[in-house]
Tab-separated table of C-alpha atoms in Angstrom:
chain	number	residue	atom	x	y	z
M	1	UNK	CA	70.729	-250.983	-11.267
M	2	UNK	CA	69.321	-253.496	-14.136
M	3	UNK	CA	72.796	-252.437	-16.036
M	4	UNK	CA	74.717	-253.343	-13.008
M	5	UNK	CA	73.127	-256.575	-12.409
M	6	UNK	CA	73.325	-257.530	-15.973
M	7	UNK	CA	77.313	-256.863	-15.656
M	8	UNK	CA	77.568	-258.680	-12.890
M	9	UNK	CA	75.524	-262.293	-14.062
M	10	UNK	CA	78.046	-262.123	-17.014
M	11	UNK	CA	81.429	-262.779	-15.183
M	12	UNK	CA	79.650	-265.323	-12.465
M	13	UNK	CA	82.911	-266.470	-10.498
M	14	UNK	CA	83.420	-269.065	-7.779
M	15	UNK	CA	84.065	-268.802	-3.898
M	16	UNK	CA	87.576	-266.675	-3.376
M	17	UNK	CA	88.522	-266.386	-6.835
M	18	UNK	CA	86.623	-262.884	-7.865
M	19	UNK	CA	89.418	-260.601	-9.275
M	20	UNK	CA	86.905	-259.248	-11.837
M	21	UNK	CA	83.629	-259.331	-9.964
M	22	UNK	CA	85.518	-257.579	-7.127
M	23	UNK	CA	87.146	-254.637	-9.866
M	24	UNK	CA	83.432	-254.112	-10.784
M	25	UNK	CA	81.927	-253.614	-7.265
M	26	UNK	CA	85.324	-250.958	-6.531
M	27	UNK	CA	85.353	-249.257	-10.035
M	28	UNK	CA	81.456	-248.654	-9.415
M	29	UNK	CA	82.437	-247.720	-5.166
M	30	UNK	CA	85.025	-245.133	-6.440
M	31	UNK	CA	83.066	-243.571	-8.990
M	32	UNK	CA	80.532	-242.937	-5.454
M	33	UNK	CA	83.571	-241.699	-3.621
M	34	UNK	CA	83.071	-244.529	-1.182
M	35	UNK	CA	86.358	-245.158	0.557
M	36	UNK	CA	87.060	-249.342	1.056
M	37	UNK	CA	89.652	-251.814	2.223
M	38	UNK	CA	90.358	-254.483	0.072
M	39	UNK	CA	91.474	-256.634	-0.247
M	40	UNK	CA	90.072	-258.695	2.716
M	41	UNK	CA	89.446	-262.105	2.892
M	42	UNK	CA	91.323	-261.924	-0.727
M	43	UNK	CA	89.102	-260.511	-3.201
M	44	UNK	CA	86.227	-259.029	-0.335
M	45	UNK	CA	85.906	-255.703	0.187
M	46	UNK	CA	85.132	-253.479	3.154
M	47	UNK	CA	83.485	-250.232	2.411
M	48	UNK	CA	82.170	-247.573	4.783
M	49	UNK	CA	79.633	-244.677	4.587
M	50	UNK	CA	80.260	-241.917	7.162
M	51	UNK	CA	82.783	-241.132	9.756
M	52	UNK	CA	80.955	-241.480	13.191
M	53	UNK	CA	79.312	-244.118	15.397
M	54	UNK	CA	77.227	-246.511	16.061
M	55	UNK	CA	78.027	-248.718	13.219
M	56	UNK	CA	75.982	-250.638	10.923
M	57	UNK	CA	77.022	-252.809	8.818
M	58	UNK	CA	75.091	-254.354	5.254
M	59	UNK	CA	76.565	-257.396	3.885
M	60	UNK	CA	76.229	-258.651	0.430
M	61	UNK	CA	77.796	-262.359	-0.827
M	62	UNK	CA	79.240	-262.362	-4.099
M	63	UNK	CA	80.318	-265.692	-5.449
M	64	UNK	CA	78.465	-267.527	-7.919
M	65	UNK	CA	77.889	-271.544	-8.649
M	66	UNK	CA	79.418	-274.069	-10.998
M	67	UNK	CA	76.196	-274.510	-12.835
M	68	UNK	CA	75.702	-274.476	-16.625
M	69	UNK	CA	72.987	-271.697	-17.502
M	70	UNK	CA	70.233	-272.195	-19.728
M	71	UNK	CA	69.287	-269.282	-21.553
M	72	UNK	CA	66.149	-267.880	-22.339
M	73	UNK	CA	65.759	-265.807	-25.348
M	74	UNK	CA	65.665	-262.783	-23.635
M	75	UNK	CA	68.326	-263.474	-21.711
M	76	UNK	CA	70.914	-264.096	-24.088
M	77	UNK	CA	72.319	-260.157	-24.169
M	78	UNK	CA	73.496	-260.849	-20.196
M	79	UNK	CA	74.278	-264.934	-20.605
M	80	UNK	CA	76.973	-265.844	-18.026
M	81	UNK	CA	80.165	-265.805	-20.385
M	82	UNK	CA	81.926	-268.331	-18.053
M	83	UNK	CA	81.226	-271.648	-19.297
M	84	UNK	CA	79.528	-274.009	-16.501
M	85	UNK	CA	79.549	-270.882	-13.931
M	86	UNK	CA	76.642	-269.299	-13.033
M	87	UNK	CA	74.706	-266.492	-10.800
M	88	UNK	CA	71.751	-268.911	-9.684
M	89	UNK	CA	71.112	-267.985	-6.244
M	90	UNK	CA	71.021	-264.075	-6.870
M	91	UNK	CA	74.514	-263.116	-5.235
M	92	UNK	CA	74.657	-260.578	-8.385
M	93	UNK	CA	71.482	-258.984	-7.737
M	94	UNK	CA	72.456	-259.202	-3.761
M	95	UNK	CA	75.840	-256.727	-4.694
M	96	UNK	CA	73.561	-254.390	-7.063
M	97	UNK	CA	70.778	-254.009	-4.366
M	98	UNK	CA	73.828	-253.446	-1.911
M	99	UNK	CA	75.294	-250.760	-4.346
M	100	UNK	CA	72.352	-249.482	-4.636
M	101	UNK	CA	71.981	-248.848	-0.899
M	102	UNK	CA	75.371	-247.151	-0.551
M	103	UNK	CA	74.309	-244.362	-3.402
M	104	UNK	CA	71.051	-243.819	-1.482
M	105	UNK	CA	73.273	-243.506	1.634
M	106	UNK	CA	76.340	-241.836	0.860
M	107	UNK	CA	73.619	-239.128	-0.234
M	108	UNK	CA	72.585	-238.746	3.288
M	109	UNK	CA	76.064	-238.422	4.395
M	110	UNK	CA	76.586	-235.098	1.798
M	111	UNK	CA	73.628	-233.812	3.250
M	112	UNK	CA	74.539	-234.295	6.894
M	113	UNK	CA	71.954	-236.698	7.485
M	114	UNK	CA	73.497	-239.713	8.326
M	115	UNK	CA	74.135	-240.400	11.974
M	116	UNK	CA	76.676	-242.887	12.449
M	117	UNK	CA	78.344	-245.045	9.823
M	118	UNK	CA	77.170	-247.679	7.697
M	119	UNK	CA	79.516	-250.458	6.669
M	120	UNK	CA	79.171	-252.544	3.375
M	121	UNK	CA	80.378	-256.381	3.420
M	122	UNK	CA	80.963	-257.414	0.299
M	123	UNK	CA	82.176	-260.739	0.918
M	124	UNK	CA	83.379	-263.719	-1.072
M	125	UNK	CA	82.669	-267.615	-0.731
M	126	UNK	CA	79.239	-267.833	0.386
M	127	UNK	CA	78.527	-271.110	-1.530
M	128	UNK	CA	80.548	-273.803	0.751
M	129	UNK	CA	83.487	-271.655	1.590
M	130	UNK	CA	82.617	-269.926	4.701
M	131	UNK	CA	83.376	-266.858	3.694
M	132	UNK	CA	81.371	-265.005	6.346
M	133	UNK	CA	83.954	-266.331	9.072
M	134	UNK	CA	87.118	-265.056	6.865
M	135	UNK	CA	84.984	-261.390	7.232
M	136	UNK	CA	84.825	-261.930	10.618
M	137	UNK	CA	88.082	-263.301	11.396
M	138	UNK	CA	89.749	-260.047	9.392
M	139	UNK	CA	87.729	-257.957	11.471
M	140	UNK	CA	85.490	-256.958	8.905
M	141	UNK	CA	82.903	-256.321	11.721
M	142	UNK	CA	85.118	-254.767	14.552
M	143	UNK	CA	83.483	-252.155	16.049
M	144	UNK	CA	79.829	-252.650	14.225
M	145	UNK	CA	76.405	-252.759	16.462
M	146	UNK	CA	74.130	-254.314	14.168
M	147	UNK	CA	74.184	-255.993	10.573
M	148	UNK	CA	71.335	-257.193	8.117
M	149	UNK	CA	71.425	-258.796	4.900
M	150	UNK	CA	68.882	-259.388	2.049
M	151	UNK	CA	68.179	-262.868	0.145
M	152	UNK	CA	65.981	-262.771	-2.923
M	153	UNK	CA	63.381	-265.540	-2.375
M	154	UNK	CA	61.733	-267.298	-5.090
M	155	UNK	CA	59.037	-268.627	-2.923
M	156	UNK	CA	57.706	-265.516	-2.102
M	157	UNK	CA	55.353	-262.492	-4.032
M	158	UNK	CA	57.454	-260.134	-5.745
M	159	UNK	CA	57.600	-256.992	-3.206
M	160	UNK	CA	56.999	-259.060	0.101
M	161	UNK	CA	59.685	-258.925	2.304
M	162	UNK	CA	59.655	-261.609	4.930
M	163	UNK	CA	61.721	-262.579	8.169
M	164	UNK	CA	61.618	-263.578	12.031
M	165	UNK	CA	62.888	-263.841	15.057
M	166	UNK	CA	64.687	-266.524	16.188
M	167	UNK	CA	66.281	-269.028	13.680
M	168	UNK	CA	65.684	-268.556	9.954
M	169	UNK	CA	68.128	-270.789	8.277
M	170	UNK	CA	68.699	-274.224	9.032
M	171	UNK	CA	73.179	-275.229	10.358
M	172	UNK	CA	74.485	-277.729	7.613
M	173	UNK	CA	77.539	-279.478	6.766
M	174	UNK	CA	77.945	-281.728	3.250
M	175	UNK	CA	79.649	-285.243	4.066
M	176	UNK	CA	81.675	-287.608	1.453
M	177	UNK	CA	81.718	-291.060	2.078
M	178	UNK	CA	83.767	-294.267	0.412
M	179	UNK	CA	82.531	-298.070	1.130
M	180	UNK	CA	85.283	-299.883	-0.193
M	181	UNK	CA	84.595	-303.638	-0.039
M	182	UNK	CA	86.121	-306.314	-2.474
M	183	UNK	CA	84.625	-306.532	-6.278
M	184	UNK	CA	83.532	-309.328	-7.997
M	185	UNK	CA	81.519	-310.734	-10.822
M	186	UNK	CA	78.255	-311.000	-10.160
M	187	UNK	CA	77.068	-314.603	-10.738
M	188	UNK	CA	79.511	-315.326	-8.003
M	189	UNK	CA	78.746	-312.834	-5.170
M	190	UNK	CA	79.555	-315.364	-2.673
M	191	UNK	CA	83.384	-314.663	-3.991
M	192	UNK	CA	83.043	-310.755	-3.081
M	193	UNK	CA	82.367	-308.277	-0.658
M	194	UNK	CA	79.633	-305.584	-2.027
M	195	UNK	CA	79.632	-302.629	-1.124
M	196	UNK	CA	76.760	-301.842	-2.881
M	197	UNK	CA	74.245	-303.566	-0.749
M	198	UNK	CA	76.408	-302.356	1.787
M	199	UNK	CA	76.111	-298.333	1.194
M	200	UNK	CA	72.360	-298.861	0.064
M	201	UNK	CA	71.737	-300.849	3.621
M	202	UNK	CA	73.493	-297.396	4.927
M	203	UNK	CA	70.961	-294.620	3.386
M	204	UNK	CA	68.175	-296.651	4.339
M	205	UNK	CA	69.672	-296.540	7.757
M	206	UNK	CA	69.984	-292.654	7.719
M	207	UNK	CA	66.492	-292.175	7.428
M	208	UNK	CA	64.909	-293.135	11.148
M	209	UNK	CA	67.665	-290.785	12.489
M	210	UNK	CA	64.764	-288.128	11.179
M	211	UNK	CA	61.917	-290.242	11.599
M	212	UNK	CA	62.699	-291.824	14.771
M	213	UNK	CA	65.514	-289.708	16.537
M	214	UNK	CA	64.553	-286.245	15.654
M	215	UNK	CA	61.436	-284.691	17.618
M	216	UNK	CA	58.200	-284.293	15.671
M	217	UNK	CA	58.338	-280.491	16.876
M	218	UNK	CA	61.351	-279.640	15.545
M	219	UNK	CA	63.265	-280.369	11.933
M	220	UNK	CA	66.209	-281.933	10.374
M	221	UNK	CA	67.410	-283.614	7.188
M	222	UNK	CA	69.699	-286.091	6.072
M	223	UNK	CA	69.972	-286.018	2.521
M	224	UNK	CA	71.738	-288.511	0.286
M	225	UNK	CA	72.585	-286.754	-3.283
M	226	UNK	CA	74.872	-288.818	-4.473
M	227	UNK	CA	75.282	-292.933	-5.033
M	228	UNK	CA	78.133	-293.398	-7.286
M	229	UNK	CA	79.189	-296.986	-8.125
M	230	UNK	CA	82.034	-296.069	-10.553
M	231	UNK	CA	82.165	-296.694	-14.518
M	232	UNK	CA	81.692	-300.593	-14.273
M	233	UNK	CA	79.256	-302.768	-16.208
M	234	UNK	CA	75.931	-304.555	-15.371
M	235	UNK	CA	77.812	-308.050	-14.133
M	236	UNK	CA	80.568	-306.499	-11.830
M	237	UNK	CA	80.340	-305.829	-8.492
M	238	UNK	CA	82.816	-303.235	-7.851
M	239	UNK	CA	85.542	-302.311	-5.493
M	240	UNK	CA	83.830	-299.528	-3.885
M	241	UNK	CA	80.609	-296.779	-3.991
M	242	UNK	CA	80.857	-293.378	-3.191
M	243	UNK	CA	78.269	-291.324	-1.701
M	244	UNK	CA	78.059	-287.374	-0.606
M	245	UNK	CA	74.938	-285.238	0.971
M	246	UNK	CA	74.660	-282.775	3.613
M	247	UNK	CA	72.998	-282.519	7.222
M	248	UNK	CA	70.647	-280.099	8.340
M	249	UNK	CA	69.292	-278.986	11.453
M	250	UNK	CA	67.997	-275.782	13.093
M	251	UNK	CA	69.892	-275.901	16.468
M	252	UNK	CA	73.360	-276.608	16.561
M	253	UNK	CA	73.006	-278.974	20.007
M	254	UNK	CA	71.057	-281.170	17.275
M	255	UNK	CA	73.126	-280.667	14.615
M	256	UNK	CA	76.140	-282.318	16.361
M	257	UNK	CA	74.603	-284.704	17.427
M	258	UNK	CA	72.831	-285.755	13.922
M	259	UNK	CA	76.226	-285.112	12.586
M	260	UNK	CA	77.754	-287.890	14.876
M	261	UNK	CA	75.003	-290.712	14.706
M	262	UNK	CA	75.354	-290.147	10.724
M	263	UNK	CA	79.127	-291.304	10.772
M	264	UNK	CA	78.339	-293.783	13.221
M	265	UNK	CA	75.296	-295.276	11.196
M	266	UNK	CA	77.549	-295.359	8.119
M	267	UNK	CA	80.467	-296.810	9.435
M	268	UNK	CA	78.723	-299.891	11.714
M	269	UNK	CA	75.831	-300.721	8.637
M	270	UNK	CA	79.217	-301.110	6.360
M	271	UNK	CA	81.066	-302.724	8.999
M	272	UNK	CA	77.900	-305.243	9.346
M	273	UNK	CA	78.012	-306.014	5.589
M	274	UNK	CA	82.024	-306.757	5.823
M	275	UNK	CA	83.029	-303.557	4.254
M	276	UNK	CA	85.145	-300.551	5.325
M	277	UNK	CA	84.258	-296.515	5.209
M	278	UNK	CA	86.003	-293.536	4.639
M	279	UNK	CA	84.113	-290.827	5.698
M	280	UNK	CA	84.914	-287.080	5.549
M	281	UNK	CA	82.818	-283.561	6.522
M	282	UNK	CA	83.154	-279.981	4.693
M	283	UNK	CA	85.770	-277.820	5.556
M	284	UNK	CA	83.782	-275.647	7.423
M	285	UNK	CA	79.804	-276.239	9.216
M	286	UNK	CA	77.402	-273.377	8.699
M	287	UNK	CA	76.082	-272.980	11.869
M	288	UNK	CA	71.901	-271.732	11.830
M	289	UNK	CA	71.201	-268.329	11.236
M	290	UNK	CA	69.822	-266.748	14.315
M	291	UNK	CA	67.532	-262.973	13.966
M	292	UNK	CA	67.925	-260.970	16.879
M	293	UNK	CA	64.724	-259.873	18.193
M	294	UNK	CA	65.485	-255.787	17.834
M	295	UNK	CA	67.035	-256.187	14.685
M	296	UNK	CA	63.759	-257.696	13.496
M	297	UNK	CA	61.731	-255.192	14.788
M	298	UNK	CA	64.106	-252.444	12.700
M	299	UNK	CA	63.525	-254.280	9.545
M	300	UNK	CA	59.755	-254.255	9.498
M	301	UNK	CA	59.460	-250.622	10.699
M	302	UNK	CA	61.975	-250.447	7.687
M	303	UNK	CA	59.532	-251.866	5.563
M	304	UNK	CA	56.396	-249.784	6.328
M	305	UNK	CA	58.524	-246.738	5.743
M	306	UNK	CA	58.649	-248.071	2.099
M	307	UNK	CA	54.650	-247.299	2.008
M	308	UNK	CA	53.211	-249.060	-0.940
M	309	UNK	CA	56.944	-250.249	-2.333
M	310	UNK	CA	57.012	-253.464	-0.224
M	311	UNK	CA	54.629	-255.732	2.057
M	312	UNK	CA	55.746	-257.301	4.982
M	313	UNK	CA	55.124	-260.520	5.673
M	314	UNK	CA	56.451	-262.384	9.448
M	315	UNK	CA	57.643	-265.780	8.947
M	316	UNK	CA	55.576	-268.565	10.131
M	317	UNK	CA	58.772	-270.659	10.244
M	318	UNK	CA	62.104	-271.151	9.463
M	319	UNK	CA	63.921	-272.583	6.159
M	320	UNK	CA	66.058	-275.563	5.953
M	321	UNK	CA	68.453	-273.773	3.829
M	322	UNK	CA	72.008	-272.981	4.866
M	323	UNK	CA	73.834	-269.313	4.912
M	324	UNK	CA	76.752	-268.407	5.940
M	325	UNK	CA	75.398	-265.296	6.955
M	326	UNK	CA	75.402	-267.225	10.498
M	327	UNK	CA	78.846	-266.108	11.419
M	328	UNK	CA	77.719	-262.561	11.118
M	329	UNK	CA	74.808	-263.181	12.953
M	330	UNK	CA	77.049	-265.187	15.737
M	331	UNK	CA	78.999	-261.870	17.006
M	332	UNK	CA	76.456	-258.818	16.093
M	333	UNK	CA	73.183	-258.742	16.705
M	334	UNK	CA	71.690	-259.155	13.256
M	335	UNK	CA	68.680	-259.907	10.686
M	336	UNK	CA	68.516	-261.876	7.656
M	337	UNK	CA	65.530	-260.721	4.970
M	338	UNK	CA	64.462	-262.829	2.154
M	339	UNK	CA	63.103	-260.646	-1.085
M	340	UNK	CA	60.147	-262.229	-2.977
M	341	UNK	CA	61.054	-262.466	-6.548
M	342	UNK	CA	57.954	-264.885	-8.058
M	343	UNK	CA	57.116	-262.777	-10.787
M	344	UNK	CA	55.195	-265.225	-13.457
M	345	UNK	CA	55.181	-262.604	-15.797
M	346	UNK	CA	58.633	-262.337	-16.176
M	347	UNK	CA	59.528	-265.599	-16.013
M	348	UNK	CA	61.019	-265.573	-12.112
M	349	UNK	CA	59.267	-268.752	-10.493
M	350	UNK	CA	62.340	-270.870	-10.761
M	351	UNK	CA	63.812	-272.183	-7.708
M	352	UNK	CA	67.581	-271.109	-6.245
M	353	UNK	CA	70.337	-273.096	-7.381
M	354	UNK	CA	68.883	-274.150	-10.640
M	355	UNK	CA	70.289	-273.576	-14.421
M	356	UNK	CA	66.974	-271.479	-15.032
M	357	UNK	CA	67.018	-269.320	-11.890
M	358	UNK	CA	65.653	-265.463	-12.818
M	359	UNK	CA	65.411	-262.038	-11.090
M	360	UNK	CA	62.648	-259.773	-10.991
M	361	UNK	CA	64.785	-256.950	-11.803
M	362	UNK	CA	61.963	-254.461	-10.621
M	363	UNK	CA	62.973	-255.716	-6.878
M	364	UNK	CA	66.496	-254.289	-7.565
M	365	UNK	CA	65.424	-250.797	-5.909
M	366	UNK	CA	62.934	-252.650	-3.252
M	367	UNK	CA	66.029	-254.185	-1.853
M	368	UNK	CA	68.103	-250.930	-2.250
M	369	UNK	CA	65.661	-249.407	-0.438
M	370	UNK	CA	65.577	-251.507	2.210
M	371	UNK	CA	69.080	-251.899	2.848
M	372	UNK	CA	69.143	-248.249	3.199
M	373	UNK	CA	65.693	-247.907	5.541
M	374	UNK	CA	67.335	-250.350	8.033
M	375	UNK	CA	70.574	-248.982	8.502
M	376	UNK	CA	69.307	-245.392	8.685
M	377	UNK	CA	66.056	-247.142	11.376
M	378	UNK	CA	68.796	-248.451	13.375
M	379	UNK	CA	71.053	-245.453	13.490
M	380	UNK	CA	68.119	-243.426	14.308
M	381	UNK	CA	66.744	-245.237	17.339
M	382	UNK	CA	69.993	-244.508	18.964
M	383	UNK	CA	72.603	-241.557	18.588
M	384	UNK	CA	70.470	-240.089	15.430
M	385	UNK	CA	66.965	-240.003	17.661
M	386	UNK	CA	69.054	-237.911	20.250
M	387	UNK	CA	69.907	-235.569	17.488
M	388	UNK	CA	66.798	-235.197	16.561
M	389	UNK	CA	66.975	-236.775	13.030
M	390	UNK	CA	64.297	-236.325	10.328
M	391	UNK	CA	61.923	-238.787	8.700
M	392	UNK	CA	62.106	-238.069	5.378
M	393	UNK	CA	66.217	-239.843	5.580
M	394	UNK	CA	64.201	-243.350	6.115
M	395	UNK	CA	62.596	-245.598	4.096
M	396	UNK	CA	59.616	-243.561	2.407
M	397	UNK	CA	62.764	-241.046	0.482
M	398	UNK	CA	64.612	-244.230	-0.483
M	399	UNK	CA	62.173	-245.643	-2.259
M	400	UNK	CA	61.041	-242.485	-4.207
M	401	UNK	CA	64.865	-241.912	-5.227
M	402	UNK	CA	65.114	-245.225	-6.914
């Protein structure tokens, strides 16, 4: 699995465009005799485990980020060799756990103890291109029951595996927004139209939409990332600023709602200062990411079948993060786990989405494991219960094999 992983954080690619990620993840399938579709969502793959229903389905993303790594010594053997491209939120070690899982199950399949059919999603464009609704939309989970996923988690222990039910992960949407006004030099203001006072009169206005508009007992966030006045000099007032940042919220009744007083804020502070706005919105909102109740249930009894591998741990609340993982979770009932990573020993206290994000690699076979414990818990509180199915196909053997 460490192999694997390492293979994978050297060819980091970005959203659709995975030719050679994808030809890993189906060289390594068809050396396991696991028979896939691909391609789907063009370069996703579909693979499947057993013959017979119910279905469950395990979804790994696979893209990476356009981040420039910086590499530790030891970490120079398994650099990224894509230059500004990265692995930083742990979508490689997400496709080895997932591989992983579908040795540990397509070994219960030879031995005629897998009942039902586990489906592996390995799926593009996580990172901003909704690549969780192209799976869906290709029917990537027609006929399924019941999905889960895995997210390594910096901010937890290494070995605790945490989740709830309910929302987990925060909806959010990124916004791009031009205040053009009229540019000038700046001992003469008078003789312009700034949009710089303008757009910074606008982000101080975003912030009572949290403070003021959102209820104490529940959470949002308006974030501006970006304030970009152009390449002019210290005495001009220029033509126009440009700003970007996303909106969060953990229902989606909210999330519209922020989404619209946002534009509206924008456009009428400009408007106030004489200016004009262009304002645009991602291709495609992540909605939040919503645990069924049952599915929860499966993943901790999941987890103490692992014995001494892993530690549960019930979240207290959810995460403002985004996944895409929500248009799964929209038509099956599902579960999203995060994986703690924070190792200080080797070096994995770095935060997601950073140029010095590490993996734990000793949490590759925790996360196998798991994978494989909750598909095999949910077939077996249906059609494999009735059969009669043994214990020693759950979470417990998994573990031991890896």
């Amino acid at each position: 699995m460490t192999k694997t992983r390492r293979h994978l954080h050297t060819i980091p690619e970005l959203l659709y465009d995975l030719p050679e990620t994808s030809s890993y993840v189906r060289e390594v399938l068809d050396e396991l005799r696991i028979p896939y579709k691909y391609p789907v969502a063009q370069h996703g793959i579909v693979a499947t485990v057993g013959k017979e229903e119910p279905v469950f389905a395990l979804r790994s993303d696979m893209d990476a980020l356009p981040i420039l790594e910086e590499v530790a010594a030891d970490t120079q053997a398994f650099e990224s060799t894509k230059q500004g491209h990265m692995h930083a939120c742990g979508h490689d070690t997400h496709m080895t756990m997932l591989l992983g899982a579908a040795r540990l199950l397509k070994a219960r399949e030879a031995a005629g103890q897998l009942r039902g059919s586990v489906r592996l999603l390995f799926q593009p464009a996580e990172e901003g291109g909704a690549g969780g609704r192209a799976m869906v939309s290709e029917g990537a989970l027609q006929g399924v029951a019941g999905a889960h996923a895995i997210h390594v988690w910096p901010g937890l222990p290494s070995g605790t595996i945490a989740s709830r039910a309910g929302t987990i992960m925060a909806a959010a949407d990124r916004f791009w927004v031009r205040v053009s006004g009229r540019g000038g030099h700046g001992a003469m203001p008078h003789l312009a139209v700034d949009p710089v006072v303008a757009a910074a009169a606008a982000v101080g206005a975003l912030q009572p939409l949290v403070a003021r508009e959102t209820s104490p007992t529940t959470s949002a966030v308006v974030t501006v990332a970006e304030f970009n006045t152009g390449p002019g000099a210290p005495n001009v007032i220029p033509d126009a600023v440009e700003l970007s940042g996303t909106v969060r919220a953990l229902t989606a009744e909210h999330f519209e709602r922020l989404k619209s007083r946002v534009a509206q804020v924008i456009t009428l502070t400009a408007k106030a200062h004489g200016c004009m706005v262009a304002l645009r919105w991602g291709n495609t909102a992540y909605g939040p990411t919503v645990n069924a109740r049952a599915m929860v249930a499966h993943v901790q009894a999941a987890v103490q079948s692992l014995g001494s591998e892993a530690t549960w741990t019930a979240l207290e609340e959810p995460t403002m993060a985004a996944e895409d993982f929500s248009f799964i979770a929209d038509v099956v009932p599902a579960a999203m786990s995060f994986l703690g990573i924070r190792n200080e020993t080797v070096g994995s206290v770095h935060g997601l989405h950073t140029p010095r994000f590490r993996m734990d690699e000793a949490q590759l076979p925790v996360g196998a494991a798991l994978h494989a414990a909750v598909a095999l818990e949910f077939l077996g509180s249906g059609a494999a219960a009735a059969a009669g199915a043994a214990r020693d196909v759950t979470g417990a053997a998994c573990a031991a094999e890896l």
